[in-house]
PDB file of C-alpha atoms in Angstrom:
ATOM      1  CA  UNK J   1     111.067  62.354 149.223  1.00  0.00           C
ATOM      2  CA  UNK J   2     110.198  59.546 151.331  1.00  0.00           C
ATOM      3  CA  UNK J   3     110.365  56.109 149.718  1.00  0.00           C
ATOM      4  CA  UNK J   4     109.003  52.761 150.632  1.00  0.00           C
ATOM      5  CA  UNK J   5     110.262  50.158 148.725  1.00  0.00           C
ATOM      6  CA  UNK J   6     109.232  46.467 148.184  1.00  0.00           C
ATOM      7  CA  UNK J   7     111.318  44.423 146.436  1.00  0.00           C
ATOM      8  CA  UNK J   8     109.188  42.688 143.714  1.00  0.00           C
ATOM      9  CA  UNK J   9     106.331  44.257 141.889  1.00  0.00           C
ATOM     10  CA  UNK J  10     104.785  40.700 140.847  1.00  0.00           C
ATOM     11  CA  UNK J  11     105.707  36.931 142.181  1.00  0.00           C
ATOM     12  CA  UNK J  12     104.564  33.912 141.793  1.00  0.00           C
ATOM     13  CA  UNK J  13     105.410  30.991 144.070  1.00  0.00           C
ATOM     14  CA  UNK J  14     104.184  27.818 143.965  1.00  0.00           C
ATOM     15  CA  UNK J  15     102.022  25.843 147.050  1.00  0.00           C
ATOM     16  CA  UNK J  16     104.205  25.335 149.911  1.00  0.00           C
ATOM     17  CA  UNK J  17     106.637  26.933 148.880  1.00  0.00           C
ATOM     18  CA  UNK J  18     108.257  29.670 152.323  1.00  0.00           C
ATOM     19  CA  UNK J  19     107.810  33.213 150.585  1.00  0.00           C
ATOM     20  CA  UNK J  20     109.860  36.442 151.525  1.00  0.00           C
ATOM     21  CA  UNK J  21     108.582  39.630 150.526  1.00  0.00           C
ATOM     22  CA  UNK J  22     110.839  42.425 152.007  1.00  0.00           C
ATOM     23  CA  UNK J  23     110.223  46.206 152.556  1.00  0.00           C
ATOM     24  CA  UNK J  24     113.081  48.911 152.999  1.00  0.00           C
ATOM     25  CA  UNK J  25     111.953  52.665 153.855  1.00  0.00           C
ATOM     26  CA  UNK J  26     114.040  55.317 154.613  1.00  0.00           C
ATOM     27  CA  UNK J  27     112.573  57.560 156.302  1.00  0.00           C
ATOM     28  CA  UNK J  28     113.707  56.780 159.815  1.00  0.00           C
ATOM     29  CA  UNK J  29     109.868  55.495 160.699  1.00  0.00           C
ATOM     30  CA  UNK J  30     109.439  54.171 163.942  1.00  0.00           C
ATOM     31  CA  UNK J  31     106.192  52.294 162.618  1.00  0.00           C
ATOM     32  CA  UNK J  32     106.193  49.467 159.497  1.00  0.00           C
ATOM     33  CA  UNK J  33     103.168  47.858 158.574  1.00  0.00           C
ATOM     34  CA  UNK J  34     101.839  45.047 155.992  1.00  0.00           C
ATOM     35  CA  UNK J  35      98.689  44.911 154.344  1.00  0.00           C
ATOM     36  CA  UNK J  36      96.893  42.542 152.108  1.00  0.00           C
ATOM     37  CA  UNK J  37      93.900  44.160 149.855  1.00  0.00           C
ATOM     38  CA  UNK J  38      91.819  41.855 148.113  1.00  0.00           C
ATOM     39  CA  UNK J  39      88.311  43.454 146.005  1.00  0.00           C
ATOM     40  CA  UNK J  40      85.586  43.959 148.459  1.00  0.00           C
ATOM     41  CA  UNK J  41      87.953  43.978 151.278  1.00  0.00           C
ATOM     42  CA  UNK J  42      89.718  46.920 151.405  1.00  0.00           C
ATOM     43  CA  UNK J  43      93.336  47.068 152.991  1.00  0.00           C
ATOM     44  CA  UNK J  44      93.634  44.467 155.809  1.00  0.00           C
ATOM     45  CA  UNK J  45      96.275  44.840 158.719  1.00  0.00           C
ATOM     46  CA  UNK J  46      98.345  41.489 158.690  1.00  0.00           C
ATOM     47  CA  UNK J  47     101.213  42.688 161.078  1.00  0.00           C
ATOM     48  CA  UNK J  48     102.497  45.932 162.525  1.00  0.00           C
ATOM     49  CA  UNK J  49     106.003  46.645 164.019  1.00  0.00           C
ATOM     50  CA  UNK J  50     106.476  50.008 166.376  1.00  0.00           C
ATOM     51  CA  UNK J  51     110.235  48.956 166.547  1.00  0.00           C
ATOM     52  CA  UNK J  52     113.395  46.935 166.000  1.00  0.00           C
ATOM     53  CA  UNK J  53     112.218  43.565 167.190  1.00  0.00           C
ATOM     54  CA  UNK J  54     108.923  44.824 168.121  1.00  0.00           C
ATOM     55  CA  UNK J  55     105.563  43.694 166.491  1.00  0.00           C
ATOM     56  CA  UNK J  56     101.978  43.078 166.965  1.00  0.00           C
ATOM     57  CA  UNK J  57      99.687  40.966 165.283  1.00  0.00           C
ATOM     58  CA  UNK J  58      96.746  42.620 163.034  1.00  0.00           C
ATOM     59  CA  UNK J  59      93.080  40.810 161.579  1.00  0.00           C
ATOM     60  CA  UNK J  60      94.518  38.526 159.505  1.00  0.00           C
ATOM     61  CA  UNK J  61      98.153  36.919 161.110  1.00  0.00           C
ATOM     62  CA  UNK J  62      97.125  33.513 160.320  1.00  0.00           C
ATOM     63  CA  UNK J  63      99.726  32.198 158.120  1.00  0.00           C
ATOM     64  CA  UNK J  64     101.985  34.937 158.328  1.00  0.00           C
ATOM     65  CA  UNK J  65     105.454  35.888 160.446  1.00  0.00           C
ATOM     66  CA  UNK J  66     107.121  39.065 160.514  1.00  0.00           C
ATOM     67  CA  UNK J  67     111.101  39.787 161.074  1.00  0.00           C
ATOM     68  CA  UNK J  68     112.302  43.577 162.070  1.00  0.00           C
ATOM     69  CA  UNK J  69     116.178  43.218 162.809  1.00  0.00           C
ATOM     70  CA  UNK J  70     117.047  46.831 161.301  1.00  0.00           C
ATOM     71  CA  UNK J  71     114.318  49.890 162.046  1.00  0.00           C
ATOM     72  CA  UNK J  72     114.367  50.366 158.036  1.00  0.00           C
ATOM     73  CA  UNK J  73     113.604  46.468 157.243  1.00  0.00           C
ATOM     74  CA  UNK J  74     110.460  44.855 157.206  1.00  0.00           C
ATOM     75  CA  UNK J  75     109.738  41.175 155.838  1.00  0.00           C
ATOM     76  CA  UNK J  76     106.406  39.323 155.744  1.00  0.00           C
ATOM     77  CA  UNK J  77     107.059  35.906 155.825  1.00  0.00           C
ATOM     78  CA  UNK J  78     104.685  33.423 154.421  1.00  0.00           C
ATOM     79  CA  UNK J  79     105.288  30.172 156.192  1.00  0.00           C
ATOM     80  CA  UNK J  80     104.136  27.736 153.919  1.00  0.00           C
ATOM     81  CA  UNK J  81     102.508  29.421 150.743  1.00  0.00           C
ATOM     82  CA  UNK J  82      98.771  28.644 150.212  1.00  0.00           C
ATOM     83  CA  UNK J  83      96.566  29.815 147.346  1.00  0.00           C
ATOM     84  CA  UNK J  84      94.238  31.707 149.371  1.00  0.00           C
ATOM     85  CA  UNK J  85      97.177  33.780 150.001  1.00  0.00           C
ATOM     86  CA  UNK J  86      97.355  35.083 146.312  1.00  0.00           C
ATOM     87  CA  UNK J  87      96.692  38.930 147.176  1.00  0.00           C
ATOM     88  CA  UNK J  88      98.342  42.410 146.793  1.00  0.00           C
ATOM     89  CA  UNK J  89     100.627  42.799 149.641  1.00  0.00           C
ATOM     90  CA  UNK J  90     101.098  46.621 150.804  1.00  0.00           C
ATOM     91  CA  UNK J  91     103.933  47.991 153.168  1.00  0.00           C
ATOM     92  CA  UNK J  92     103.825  50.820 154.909  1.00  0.00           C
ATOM     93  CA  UNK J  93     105.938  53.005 157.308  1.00  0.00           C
ATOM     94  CA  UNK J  94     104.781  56.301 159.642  1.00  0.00           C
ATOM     95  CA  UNK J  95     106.649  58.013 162.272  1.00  0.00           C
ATOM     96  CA  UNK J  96     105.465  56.930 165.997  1.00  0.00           C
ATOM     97  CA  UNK J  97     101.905  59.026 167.165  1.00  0.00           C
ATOM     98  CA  UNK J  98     104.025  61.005 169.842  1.00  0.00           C
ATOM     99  CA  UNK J  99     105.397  63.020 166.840  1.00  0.00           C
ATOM    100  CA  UNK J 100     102.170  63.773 165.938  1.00  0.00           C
ATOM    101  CA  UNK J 101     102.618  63.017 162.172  1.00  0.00           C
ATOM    102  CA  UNK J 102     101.289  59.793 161.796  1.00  0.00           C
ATOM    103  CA  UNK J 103     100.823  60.204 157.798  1.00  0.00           C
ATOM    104  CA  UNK J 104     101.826  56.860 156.275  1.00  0.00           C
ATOM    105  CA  UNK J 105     103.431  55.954 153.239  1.00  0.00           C
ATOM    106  CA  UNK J 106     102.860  53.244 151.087  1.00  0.00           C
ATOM    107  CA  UNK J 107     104.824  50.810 149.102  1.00  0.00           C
ATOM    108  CA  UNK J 108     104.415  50.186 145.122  1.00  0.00           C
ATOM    109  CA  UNK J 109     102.649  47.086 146.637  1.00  0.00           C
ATOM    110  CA  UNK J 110     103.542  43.058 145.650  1.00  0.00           C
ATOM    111  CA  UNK J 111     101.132  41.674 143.537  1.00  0.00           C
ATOM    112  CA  UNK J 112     101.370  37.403 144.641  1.00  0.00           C
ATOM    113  CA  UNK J 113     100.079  34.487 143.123  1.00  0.00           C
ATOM    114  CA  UNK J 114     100.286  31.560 144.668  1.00  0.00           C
ATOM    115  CA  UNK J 115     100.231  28.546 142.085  1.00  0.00           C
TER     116      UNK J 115
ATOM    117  CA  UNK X   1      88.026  42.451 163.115  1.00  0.00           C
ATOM    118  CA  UNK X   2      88.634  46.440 164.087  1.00  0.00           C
ATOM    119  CA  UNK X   3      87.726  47.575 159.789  1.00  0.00           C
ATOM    120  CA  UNK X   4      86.476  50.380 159.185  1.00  0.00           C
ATOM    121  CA  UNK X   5      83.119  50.888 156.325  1.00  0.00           C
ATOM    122  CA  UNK X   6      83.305  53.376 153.287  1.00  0.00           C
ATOM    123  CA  UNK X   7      79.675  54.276 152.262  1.00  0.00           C
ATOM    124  CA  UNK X   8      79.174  54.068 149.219  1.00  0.00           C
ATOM    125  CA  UNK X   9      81.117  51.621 148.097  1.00  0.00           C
ATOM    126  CA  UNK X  10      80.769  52.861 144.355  1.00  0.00           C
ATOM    127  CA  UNK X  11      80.198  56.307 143.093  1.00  0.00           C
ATOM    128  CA  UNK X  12      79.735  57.571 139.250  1.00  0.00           C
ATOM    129  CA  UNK X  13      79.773  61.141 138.835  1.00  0.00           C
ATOM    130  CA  UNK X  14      80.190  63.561 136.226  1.00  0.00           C
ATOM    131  CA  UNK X  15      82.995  66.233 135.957  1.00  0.00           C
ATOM    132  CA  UNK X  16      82.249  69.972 138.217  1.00  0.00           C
ATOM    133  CA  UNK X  17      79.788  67.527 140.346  1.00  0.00           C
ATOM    134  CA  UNK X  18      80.637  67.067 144.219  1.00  0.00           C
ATOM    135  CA  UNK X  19      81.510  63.459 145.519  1.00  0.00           C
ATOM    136  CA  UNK X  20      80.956  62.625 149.104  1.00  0.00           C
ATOM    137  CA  UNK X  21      82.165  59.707 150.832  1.00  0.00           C
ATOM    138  CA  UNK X  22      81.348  58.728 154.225  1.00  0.00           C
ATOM    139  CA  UNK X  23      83.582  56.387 156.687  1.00  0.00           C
ATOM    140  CA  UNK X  24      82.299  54.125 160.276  1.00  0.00           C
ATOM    141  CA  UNK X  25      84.867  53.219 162.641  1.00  0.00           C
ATOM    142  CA  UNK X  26      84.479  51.229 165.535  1.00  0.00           C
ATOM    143  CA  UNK X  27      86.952  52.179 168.026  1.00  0.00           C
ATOM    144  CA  UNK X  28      88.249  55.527 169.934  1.00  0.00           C
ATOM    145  CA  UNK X  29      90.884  57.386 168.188  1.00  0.00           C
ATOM    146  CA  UNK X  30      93.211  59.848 168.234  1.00  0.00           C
ATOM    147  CA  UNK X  31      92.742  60.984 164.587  1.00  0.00           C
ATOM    148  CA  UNK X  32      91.500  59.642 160.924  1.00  0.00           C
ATOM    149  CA  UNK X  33      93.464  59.703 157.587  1.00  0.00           C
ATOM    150  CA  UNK X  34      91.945  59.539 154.383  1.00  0.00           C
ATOM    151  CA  UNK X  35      93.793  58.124 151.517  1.00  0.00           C
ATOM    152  CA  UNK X  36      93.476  57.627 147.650  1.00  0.00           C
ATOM    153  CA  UNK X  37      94.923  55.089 145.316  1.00  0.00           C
ATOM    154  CA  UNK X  38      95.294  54.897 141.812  1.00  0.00           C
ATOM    155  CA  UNK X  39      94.265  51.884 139.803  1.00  0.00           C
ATOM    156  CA  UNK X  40      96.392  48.762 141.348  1.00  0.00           C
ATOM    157  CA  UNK X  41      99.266  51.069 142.686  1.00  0.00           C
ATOM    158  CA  UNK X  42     100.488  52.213 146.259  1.00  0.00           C
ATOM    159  CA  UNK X  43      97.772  54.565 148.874  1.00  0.00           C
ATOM    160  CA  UNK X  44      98.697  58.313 149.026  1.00  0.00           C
ATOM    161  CA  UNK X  45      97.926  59.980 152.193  1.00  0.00           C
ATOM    162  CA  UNK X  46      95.379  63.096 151.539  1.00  0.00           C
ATOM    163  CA  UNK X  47      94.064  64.423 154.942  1.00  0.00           C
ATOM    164  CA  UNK X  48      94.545  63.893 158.700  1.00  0.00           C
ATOM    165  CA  UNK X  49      91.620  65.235 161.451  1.00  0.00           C
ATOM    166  CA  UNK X  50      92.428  64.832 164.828  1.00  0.00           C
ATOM    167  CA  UNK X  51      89.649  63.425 166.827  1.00  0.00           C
ATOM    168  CA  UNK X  52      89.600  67.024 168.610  1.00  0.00           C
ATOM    169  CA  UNK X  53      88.458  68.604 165.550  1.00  0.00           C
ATOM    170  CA  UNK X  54      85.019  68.744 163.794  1.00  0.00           C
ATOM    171  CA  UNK X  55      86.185  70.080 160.179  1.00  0.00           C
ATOM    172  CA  UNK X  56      89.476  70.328 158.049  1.00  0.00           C
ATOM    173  CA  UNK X  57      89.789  71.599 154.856  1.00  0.00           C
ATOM    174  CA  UNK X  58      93.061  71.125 152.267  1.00  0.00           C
ATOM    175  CA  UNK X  59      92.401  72.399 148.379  1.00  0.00           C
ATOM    176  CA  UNK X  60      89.065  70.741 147.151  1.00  0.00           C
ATOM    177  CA  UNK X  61      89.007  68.773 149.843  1.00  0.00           C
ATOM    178  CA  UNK X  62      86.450  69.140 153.253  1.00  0.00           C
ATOM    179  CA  UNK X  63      87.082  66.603 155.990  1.00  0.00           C
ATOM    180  CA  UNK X  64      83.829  66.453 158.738  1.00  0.00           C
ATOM    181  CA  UNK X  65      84.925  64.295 161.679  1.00  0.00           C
ATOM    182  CA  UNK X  66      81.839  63.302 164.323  1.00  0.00           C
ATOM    183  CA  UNK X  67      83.531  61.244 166.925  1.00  0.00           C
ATOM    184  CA  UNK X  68      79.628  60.649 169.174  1.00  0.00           C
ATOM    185  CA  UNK X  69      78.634  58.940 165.643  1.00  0.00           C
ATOM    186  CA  UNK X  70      82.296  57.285 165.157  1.00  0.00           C
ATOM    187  CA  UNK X  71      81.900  58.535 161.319  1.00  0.00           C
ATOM    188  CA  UNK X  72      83.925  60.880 159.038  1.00  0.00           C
ATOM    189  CA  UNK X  73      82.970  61.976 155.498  1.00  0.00           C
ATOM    190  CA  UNK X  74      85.329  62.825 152.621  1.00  0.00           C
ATOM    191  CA  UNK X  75      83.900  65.747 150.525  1.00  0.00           C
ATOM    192  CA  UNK X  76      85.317  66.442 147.117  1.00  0.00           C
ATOM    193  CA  UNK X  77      84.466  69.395 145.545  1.00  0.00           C
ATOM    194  CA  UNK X  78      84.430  70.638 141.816  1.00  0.00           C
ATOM    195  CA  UNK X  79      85.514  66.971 140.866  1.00  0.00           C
ATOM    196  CA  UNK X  80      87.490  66.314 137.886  1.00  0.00           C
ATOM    197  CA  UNK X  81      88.423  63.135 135.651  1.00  0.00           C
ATOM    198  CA  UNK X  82      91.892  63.081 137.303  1.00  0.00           C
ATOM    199  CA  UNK X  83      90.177  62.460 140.912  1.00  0.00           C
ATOM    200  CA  UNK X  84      89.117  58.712 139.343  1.00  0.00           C
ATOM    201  CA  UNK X  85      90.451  56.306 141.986  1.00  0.00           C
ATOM    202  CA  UNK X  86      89.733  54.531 145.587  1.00  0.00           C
ATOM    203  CA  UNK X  87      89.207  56.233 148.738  1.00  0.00           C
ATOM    204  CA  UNK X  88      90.249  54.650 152.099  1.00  0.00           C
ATOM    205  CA  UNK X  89      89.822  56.174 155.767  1.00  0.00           C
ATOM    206  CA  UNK X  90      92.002  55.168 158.180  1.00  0.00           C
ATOM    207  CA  UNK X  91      91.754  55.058 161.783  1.00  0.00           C
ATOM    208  CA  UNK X  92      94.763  54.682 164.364  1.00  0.00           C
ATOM    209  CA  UNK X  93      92.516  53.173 167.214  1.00  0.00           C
ATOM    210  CA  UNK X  94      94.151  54.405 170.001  1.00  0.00           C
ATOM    211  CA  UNK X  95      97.238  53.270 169.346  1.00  0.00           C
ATOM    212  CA  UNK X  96      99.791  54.066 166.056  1.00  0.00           C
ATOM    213  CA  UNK X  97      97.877  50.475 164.415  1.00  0.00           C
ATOM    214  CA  UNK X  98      96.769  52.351 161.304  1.00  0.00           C
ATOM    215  CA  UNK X  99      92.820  50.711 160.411  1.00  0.00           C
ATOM    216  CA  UNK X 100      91.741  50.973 156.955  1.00  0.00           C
ATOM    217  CA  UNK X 101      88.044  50.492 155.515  1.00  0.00           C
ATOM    218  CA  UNK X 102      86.752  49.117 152.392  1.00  0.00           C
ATOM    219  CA  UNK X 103      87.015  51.766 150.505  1.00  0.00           C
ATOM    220  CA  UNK X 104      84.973  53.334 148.142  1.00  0.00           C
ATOM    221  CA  UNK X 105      85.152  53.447 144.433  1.00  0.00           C
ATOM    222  CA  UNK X 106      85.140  57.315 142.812  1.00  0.00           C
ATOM    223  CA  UNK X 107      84.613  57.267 139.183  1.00  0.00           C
ATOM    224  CA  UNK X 108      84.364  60.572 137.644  1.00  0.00           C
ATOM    225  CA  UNK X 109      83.591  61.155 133.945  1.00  0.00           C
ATOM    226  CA  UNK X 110      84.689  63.992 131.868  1.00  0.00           C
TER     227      UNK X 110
END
């Protein structure tokens, strides 16, 4: 079975504080992504990564960095923690559209609060 | 912003009923995913149509695809308590960026 995993469930992390949330898949996915989903809002795209090193910025980058050293690590990186960043963070990984398959799978999801 | 809409965003139906769920996209694309997730957990992947075909089908499930209108609906037939959750389309827009919507809201009671 494919697995996405993200390494806390819940956090909280006080204002200002630099937050790492990390995401491991091991699937050999070319493609890693990271949501936020907030109610009303659905699943926004903060950052997507289509390789090792590689990334593009999504909707919502603003406050936000990405690191993709290894093809099955991705880390969302919040620079200086803000409340209006307390959200359910979502990872994802797919295989690259030239396979075809682009089905994605999805993280437990990191449920932050920013205090 | 490139989002996707889910219409409705809420829907209450009864067990053995049919749900429909409509998605708008804004962009070309080279297919659309639906998804569901369970209360406050992880999406699971249900459906892809490629944006060369008009229906799909998998189990209960009926996939329409209209890429002149940029929309897609979600059909759910013979709907049971168990199909309870959120429903999210996703669009790739062009590229392997995977879109999502806003989701709508299935509620099914026994």
């Amino acid at each position: 079975d494919v697995k996405v995993t993200q390494s806390s469930r819940y956090l909280v992390k006080r204002t200002g504080e630099k937050v790492f949330l990390e995401c491991v898949q091991d699937m050999d996915h070319e493609n890693m992504f990271w949501y936020r989903q907030d109610p009303g809002l659905g699943l926004r795209l903060i950052y997507f990564s289509y390789d090792v090193k590689m990334k593009e910025k999504g909707d919502i980058p603003e406050g936000y960095s990405v690191s993709r050293e290894k093809k099955e690590r991705f880390s969302l990186i919040l620079e200086s923690a803000s409340t209006n960043q307390t959200s359910m963070y979502l990872c994802a990984s797919s295989f690259s559209g030239r396979y075809l398959n682009t089905e994605a799978f999805f993280g437990q999801g990191t449920r932050l609060t920013v205090v | 912003s490139q989002q996707g809409e889910e219409d409705p965003q809420a829907l209450s139906i009864q067990e053995g009923e049919n749900a429909t769920m409509n998605c708008s996209y804004k962009t070309s694309i080279n297919n659309l995913q639906w998804y569901r997730q369970n209360s406050g957990r992880g999406l699971v992947h249900l459906i892809l149509i490629r944006s060369n075909e008009r229906e799909k089908h998998s189990g209960r499930l009926r996939v329409t695809l209209d890429t002149s209108k940029k929309s897609s609906s979600l059909l759910i037939t013979a709907s049971r308590a168990a199909d309870t959750a959120s429903y999210f389309c996703a669009t790739d827009a062009g590229s392997d960026k995977l879109i999502f919507g806003t989701g709508t809201r299935l509620q099914v009671f026994p």
